[in-house]
Short mmCIF file of C-alpha atoms in Angstrom, two decimals:
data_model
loop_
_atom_site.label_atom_id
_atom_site.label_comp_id
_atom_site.label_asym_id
_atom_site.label_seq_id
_atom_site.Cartn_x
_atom_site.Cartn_y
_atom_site.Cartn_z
CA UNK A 182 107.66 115.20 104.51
CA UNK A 183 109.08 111.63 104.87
CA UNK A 184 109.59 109.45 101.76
CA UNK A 185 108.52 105.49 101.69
CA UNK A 186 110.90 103.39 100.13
CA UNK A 187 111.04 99.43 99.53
CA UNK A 188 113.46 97.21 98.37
CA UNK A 189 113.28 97.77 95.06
CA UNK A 190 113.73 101.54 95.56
CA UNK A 191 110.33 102.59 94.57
CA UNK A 192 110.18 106.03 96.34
CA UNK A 193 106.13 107.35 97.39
CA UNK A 194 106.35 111.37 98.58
CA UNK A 195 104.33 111.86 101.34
CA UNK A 196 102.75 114.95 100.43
CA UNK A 197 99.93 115.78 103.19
CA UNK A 198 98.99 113.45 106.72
CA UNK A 199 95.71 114.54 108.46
CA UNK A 200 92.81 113.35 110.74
CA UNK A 201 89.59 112.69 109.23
CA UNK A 202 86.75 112.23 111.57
CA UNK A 203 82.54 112.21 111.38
CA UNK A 204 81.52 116.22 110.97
CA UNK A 205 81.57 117.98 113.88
CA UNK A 206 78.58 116.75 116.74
CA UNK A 207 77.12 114.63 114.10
CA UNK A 208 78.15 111.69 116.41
CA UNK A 209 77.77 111.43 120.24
CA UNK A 210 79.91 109.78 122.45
CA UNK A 211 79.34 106.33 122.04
CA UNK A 212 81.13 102.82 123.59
CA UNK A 213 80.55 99.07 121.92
CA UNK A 214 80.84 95.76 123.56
CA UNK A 215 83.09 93.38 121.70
CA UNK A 216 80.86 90.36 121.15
CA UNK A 217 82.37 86.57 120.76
CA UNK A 218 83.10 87.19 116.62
CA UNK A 219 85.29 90.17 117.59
CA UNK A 220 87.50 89.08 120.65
CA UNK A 221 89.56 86.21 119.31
CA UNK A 222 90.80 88.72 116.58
CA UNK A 223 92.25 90.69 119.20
CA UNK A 224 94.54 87.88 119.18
CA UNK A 225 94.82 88.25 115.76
CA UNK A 226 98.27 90.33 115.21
CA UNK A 227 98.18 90.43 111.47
CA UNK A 228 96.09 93.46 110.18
CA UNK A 229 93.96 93.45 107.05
CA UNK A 230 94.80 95.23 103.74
CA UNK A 231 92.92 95.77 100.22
CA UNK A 232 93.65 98.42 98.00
CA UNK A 233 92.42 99.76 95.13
CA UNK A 234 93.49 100.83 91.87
CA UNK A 235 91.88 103.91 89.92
CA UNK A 236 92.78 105.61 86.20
CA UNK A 237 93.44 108.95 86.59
CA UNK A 238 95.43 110.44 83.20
CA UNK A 239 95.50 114.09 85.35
CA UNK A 240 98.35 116.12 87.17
CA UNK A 241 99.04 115.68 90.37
CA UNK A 242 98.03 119.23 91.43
CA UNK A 243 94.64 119.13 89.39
CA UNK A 244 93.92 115.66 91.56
CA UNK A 245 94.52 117.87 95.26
CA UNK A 246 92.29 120.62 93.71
CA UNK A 247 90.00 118.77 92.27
CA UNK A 248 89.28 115.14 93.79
CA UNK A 249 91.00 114.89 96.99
CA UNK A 250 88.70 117.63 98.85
CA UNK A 251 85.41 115.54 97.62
CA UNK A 252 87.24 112.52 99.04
CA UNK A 253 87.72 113.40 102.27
CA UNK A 254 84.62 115.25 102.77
CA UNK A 255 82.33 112.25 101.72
CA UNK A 256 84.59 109.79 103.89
CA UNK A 257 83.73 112.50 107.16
CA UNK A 258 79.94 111.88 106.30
CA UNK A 259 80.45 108.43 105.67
CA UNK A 260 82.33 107.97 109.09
CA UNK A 261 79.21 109.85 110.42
CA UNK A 262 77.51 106.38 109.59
CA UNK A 263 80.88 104.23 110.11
CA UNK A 264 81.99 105.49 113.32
CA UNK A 265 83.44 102.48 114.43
CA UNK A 266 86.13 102.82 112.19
CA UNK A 267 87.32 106.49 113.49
CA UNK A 268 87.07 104.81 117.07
CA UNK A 269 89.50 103.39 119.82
CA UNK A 270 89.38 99.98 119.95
CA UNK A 271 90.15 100.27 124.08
CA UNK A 272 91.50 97.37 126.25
CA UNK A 273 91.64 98.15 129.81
CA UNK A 274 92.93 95.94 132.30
CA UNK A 275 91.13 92.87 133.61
CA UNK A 276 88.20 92.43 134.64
CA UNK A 277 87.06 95.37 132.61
CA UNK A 278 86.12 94.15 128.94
CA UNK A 279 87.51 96.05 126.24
CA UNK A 280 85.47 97.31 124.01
CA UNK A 281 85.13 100.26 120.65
CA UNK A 282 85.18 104.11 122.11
CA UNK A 283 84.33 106.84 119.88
CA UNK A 284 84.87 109.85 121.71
CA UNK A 285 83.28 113.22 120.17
CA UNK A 286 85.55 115.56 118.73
CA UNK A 287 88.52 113.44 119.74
CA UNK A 288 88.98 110.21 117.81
CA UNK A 289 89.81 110.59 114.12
CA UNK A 290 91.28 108.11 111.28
CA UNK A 291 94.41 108.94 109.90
CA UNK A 292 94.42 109.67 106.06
CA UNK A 293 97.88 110.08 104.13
CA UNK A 294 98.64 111.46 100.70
CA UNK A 295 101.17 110.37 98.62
CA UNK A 296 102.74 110.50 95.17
CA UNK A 297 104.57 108.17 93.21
CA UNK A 298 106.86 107.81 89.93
CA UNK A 299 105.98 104.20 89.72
CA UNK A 300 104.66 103.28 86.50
CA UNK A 301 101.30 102.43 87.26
CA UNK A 302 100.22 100.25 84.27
CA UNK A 303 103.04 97.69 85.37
CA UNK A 304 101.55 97.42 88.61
CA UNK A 305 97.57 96.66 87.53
CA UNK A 306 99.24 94.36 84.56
CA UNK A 307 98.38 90.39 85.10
CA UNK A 308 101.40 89.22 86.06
CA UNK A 309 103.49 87.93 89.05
CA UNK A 310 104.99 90.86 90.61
CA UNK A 311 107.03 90.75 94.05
CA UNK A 312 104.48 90.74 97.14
CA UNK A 313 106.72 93.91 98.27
CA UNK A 314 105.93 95.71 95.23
CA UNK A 315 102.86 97.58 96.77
CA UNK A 316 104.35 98.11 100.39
CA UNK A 317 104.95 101.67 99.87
CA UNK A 318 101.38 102.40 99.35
CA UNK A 319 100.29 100.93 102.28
CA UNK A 320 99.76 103.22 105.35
CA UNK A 321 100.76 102.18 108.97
CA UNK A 322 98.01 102.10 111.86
CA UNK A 323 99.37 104.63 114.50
CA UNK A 324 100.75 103.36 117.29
CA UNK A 325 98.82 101.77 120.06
CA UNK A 326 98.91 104.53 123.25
CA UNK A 327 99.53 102.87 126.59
CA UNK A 328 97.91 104.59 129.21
CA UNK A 329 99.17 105.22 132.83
CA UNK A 330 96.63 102.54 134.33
CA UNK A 331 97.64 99.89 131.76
CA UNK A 332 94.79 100.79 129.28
CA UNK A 333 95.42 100.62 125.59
CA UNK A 334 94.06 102.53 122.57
CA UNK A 335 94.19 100.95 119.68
CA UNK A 336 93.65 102.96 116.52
CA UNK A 337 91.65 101.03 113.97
CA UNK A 338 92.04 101.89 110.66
CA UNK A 339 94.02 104.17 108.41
CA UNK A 340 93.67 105.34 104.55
CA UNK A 341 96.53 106.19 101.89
CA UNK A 342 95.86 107.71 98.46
CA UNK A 343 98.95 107.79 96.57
CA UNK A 344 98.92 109.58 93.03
CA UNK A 345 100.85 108.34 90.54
CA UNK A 346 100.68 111.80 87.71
CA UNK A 347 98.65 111.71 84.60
CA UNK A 348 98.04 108.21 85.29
CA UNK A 349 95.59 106.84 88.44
CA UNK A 350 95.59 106.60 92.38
CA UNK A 351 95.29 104.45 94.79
CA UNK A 352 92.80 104.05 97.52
CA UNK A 353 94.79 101.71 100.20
CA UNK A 354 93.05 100.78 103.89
CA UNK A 355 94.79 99.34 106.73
CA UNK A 356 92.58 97.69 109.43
CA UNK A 357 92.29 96.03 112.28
CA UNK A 358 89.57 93.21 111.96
CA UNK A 359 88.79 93.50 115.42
CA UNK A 360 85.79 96.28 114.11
CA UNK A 361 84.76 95.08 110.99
CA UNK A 362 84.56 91.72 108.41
CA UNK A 363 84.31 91.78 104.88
CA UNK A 364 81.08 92.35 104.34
CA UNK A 365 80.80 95.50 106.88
CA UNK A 366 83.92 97.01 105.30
CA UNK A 367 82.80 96.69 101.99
CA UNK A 368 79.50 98.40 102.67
CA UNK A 369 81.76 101.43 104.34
CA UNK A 370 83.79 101.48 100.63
CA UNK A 371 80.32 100.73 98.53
CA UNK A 372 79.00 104.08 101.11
CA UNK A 373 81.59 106.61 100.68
CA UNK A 374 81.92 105.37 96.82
CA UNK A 375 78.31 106.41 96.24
CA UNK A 376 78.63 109.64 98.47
CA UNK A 377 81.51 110.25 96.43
CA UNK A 378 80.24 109.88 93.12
CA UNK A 379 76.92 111.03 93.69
CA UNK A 380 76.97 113.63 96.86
CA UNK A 381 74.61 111.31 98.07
CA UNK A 382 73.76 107.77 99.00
CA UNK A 383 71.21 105.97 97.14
CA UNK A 384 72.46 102.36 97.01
CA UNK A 385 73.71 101.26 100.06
CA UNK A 386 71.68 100.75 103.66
CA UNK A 387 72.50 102.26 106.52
CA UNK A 388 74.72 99.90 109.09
CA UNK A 389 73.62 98.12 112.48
CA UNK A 390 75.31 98.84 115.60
CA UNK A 391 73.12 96.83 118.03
CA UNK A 392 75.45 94.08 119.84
CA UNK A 393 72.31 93.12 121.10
CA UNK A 394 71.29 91.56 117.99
CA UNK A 395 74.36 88.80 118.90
CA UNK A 396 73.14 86.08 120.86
CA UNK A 397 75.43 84.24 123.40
CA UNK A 398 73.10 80.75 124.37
CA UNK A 399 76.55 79.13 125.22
CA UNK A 400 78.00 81.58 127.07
CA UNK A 401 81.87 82.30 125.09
CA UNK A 402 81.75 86.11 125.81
CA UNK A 403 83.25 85.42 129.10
CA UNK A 404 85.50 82.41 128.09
CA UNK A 405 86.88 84.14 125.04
CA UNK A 406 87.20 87.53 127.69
CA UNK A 407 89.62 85.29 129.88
CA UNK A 408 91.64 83.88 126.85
CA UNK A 409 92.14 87.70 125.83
CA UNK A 410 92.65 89.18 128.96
CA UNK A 411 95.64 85.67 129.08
CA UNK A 412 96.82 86.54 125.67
CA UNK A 413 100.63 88.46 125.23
CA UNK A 414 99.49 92.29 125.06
CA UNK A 415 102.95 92.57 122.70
CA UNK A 416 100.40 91.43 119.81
CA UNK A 417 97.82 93.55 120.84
CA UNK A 418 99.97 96.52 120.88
CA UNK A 419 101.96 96.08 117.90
CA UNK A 420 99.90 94.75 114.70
CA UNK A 421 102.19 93.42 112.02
CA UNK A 422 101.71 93.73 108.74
CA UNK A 423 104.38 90.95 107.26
CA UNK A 424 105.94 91.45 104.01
CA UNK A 425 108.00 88.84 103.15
CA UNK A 426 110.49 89.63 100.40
CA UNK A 427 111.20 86.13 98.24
CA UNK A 428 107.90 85.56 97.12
CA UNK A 429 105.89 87.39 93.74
CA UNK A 430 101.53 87.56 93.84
CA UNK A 431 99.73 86.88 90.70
CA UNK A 432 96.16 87.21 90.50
CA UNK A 433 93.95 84.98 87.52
CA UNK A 434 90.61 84.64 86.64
CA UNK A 435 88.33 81.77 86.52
CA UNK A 436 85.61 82.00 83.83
CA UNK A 437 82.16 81.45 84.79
CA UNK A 438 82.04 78.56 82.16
CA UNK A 439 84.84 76.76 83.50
CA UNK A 440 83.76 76.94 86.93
CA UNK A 441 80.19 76.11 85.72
CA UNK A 442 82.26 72.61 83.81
CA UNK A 443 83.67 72.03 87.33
CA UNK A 444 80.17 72.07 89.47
CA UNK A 445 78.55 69.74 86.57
CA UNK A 446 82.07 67.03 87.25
CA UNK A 447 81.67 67.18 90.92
CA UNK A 448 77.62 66.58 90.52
CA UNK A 449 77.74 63.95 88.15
CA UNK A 450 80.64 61.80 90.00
CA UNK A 451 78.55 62.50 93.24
CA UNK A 452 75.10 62.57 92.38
CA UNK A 453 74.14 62.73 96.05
CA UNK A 454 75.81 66.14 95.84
CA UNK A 455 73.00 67.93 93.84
CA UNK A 456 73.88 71.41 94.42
CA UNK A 457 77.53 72.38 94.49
CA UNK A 458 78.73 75.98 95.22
CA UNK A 459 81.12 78.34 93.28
CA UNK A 460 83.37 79.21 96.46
CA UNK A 461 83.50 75.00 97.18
CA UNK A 462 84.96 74.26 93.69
CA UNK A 463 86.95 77.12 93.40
CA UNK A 464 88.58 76.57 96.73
CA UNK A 465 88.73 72.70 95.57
CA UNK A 466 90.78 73.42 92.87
CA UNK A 467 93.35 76.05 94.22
CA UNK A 468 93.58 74.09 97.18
CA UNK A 469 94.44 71.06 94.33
CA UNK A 470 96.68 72.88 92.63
CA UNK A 471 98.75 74.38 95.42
CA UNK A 472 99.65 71.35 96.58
CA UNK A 473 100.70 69.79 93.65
CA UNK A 474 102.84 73.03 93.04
CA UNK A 475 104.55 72.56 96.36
CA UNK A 476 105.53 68.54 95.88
CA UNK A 477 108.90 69.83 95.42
CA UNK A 478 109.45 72.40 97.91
CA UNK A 479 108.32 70.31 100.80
CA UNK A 480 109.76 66.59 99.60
CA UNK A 481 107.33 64.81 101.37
CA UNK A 482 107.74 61.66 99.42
CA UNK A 483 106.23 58.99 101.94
CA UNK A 484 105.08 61.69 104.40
CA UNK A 485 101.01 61.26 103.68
CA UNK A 486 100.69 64.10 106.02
CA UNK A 487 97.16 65.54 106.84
CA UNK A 488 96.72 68.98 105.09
CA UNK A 489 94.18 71.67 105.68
CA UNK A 490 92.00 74.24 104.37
CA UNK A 491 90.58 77.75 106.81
CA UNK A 492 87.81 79.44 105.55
CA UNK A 493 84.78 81.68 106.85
CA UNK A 494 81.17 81.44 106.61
CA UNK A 495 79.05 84.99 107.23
CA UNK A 496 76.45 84.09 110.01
CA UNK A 497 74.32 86.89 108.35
CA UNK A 498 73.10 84.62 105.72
CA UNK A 499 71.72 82.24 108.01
CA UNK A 500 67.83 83.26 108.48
CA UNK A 501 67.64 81.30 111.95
CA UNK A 502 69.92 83.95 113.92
CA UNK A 503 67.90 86.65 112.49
CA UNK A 504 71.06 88.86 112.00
CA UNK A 505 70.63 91.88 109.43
CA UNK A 506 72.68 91.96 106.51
CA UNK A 507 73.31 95.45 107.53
CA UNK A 508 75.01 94.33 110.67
CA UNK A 509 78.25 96.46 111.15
CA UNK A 510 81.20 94.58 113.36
CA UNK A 511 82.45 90.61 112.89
CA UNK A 512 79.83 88.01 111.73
CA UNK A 513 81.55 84.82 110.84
CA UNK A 514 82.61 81.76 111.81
CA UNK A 515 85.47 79.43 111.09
CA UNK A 516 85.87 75.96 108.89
CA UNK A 517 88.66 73.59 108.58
CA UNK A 518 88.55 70.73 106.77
CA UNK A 519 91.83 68.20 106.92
CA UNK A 520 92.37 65.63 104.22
CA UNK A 521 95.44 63.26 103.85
CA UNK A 522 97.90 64.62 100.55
CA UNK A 523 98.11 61.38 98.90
CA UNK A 524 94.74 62.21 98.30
CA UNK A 525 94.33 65.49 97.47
CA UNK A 526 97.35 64.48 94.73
CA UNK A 527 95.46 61.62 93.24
CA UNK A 528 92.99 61.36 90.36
CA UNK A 529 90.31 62.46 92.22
CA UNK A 530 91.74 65.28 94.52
CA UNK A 531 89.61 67.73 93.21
CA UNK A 532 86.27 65.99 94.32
CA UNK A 533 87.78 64.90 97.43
CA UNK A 534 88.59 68.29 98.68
CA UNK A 535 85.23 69.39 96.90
CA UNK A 536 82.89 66.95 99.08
CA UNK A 537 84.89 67.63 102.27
CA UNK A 538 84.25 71.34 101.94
CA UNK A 539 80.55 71.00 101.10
CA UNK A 540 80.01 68.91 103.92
CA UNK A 541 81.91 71.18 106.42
CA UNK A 542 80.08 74.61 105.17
CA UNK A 543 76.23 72.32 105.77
CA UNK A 544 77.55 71.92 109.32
CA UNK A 545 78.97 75.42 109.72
CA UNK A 546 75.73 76.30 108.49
CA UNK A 547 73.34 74.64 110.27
CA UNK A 548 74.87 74.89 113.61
CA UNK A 549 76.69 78.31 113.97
CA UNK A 550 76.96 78.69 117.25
CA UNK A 551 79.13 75.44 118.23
CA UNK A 552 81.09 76.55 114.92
CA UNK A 553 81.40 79.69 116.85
CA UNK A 554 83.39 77.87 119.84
CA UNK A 555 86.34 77.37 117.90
CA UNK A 556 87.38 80.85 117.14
CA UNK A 557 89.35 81.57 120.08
CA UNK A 558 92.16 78.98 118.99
CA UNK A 559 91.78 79.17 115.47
CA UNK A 560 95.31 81.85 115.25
CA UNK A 561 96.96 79.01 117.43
CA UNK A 562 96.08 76.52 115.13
CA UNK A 563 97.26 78.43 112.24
CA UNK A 564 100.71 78.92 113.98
CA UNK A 565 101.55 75.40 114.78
CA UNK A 566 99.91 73.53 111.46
CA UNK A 567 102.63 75.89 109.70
CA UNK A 568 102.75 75.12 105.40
CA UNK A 569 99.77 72.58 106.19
CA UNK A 570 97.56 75.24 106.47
CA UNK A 571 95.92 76.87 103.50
CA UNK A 572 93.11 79.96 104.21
CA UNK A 573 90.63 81.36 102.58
CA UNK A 574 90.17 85.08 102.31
CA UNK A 575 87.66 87.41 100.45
CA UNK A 576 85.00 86.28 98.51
CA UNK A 577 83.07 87.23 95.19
CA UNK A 578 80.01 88.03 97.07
CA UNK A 579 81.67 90.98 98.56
CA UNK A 580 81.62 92.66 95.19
CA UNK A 581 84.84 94.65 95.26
CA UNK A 582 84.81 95.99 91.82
CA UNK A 583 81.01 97.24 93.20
CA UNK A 584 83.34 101.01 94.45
CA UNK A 585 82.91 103.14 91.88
CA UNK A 586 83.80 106.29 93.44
CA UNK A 587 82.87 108.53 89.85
CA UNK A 588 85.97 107.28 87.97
CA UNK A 589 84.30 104.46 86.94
CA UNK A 590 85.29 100.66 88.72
CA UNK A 591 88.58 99.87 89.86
CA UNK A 592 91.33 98.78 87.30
CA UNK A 593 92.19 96.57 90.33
CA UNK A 594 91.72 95.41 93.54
CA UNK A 595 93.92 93.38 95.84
CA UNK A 596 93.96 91.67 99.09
CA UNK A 597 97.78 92.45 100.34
CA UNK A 598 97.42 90.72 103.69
CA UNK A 599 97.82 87.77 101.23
CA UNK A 600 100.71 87.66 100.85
CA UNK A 601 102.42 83.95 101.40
CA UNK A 602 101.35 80.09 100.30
CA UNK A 603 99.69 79.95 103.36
CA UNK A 604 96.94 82.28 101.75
CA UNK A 605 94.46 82.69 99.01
CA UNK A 606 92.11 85.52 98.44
CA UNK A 607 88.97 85.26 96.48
CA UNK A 608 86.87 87.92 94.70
CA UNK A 609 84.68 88.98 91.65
CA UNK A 610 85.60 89.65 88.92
CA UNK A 611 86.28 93.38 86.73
CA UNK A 612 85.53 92.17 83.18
CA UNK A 613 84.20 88.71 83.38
CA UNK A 614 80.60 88.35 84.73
CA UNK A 615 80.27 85.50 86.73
CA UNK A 616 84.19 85.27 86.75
CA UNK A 617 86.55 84.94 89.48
CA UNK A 618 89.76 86.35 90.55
CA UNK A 619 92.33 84.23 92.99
CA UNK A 620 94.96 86.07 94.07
CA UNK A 621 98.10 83.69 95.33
CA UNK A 622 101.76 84.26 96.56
CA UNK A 623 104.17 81.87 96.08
CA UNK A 624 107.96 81.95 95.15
CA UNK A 625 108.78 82.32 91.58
CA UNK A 626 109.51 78.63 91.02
CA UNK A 627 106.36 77.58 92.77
CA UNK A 628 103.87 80.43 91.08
CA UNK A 629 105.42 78.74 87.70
CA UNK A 630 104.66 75.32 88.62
CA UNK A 631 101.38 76.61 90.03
CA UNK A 632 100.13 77.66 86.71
CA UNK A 633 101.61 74.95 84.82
CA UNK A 634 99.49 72.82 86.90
CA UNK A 635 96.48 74.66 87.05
CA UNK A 636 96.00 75.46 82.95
CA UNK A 637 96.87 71.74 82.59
CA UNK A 638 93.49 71.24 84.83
CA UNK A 639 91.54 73.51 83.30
CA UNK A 640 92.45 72.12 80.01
CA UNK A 641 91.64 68.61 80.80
CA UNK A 642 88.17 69.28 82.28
CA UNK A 643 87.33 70.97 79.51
CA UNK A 644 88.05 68.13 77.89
CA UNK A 645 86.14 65.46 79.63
CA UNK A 646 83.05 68.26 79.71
CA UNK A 647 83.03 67.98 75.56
#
């Protein structure tokens, strides 16, 4: 078997590749339309990555003997439910729409096993490690297959458990976000965690596959259709996953009280602004701190250049589209909010970028659909605003320490697709109820600054809370 090696020589043995796949004629045939939240990440070439970190103080040999056969068996009955993600996402020539194929008996996800000398408390430790550091335990989505008429297939999804002996595993996924958001992929892990641990699942509901749920008053289906069908098929065919080699990730936690001292600030500077969110401080405060960190880097003394922040609101939430929570496929819509740096520098940054963002997630919320027009040139935007552009992934409400999979919660999760300043995940946290982990990239000198800047913060609204 082939060995994985990155550039600081870590070494992961493949030990087995297979196909895992729903149990035999448990699913039929089946094809699904691509609505408008699917099609402009088809445009997307970046695939998503989160992987997750289990203790495991056993063999190598006693883990394939013991664990791996219940994992893959309760992932084949979980794909009986998941389907999707053992599909072909297909893309035929125009004017044929492409669309998700599971064929019976014939489409399968590709699962890899893999061992590793690593040490694998120095990888769950909190601190900065380089963003390359996990790359071998990443698996790659199989190649895209060209047909002779021009069609493609476009494999998904694909899992890597890599054992590291008489110490844990990991559980890493590679997929395309064409099939699924957050929240649907985190019900597939919160699934085949319970069928895991339990043989059966009592916690989680069953997912939605009706497109039909998806309303289209303004017609984009066919609009966004045309801007795919113009798009280069090189990034369709060829997903990247980036991994840039000068920068470290760190991950930190927000407490629930210091977040809590941050929403009573913003409320009592702005008392119009009775209610302010978790994710719109948090994201206030990164977004704060990032740019301070990156003065420096970027010398843009006299440049007040506009700066912005991406992130996503889940349409699920909002009762007037009467979507399920269960809802399996993309949901969400797109936010950018702009503000000039010599502001989000100055004394009141914070609540500057705080009131911007609350204003922009009311009007993502309260009219989704015109939100909803702006997807198909969000990726171009993110290309040409270049280090301008912050985004927002994850967030806490996706509960990924919730995957207990019967060796108790992971000693980490982590977002790898993050994995430059242009990006900043979001999630709950492990130990700290109510807390908050933000994971961010950054070269060393920056992640330094960064933290310098943002304890100093902390520190000083503490302070004016007393």
């Amino acid at each position: 078997m082939a060995n994985k090696v990155n550039h600081n020589d870590t070494v992961v043995k493949i030990i087995e590749q297979c196909q895992v796949g729903p149990p035999p004629g448990s699913v039929p045939s089946t094809s699904l339309p691509l609505t408008f939240f699917d099609l402009p990440f088809l445009c997307c070439p970046v695939t998503c990555t989160r992987i997750f970190f289990y203790e495991f103080p056993h063999t190598t040999t006693h883990f394939m003997q013991t664990l791996l056969p219940n994992l893959k068996h309760s992932l084949s009955l979980t794909l009986q439910h998941f389907f999707p993600l053992s599909s072909n996402i297909v893309f035929p020539p125009k004017p044929q729409a492409p669309h998700i194929l599971y064929s019976q008996g014939d489409t399968t996800l590709h699962f890899i096993v893999a061992e590793s000398t690593t040490n694998f408390n120095n990888l769950v430790c909190n601190t900065p490690r380089d963003v390359t550091s996990m790359y071998p335990f990443v698996p790659e989505l199989p190649q895209t297959v060209a047909l002779q008429d021009g069609t493609l297939l476009i494999p998904p999804m694909a899992i890597q458990v890599t054992v590291f002996p008489n110490s844990g595993f990991t559980i890493c996924i590679n997929f395309s976000h064409v099939v699924t958001d957050g929240k649907a992929f985190h019900s597939f892990i919160k699934f085949w965690s319970s069928l895991c641990r339990s043989k059966e699942n009592n916690l989680v509901a069953l997912p939605l596959h009706d497109r039909d749920i998806i309303q289209d008053p303004n017609g984009l289906n066919p609009i966004f259709l045309e801007s795919v069908w113009n798009s280069p098929r090189e990034f369709i065919m060829n997903p990247i996953y980036n991994v840039p080699n000068d920068r470290v990730r760190h991950r930190f936690v927000l407490k629930r009280e210091q977040v809590e001292i941050l929403k009573r600030l913003v409320s009592t500077k702005y008392q119009s602004l009775l209610h302010v969110s978790t994710f719109v401080v948090t994201c206030a405060l990164i977004w704060v701190c990032k740019v301070k960190s990156s003065e420096d880097d970027i010398k843009s003394s006299g440049n007040d250049e506009e700066l912005y922040l991406s992130f996503w609101v889940d349409c699920r939430y909002l009762a007037e589209l009467k979507i399920p929570l269960t809802y399996f496929g993309n949901c969400v819509v797109n936010g950018i909010v702009g503000i000039k740096r010599s502001k989000l520098v100055g004394q009141n940054g914070i609540f500057e970028a705080a009131v911007a963002l609350r204003s922009k997630v009311k009007e993502l919320q309260s009219g989704p659909y015109e939100s909803a027009e702006t997807l198909m040139s969000i990726f171009s935007k993110f290309a040409t605003m270049g280090h301008r552009m912050t985004g927002i992934a994850g967030s806490p409400k996706l509960d990924a320490y919730e995957s207990d999979f019967g060796w108790g919660k992971p000693k980490l999760s982590e977002v790898l697709h993050v994995n430059s300043p242009a990006g900043v995940s979001l999630s709950d946290c492990r130990d700290k109820e109510g807390g908050i982990e933000v994971g961010v990239a950054f070269g060393r000198a920056q992640m330094q600054k960064f933290n310098t800047i943002l304890e100093e913060i902390l520190a000083d609204i503490a302070l004016h809370d007393s």
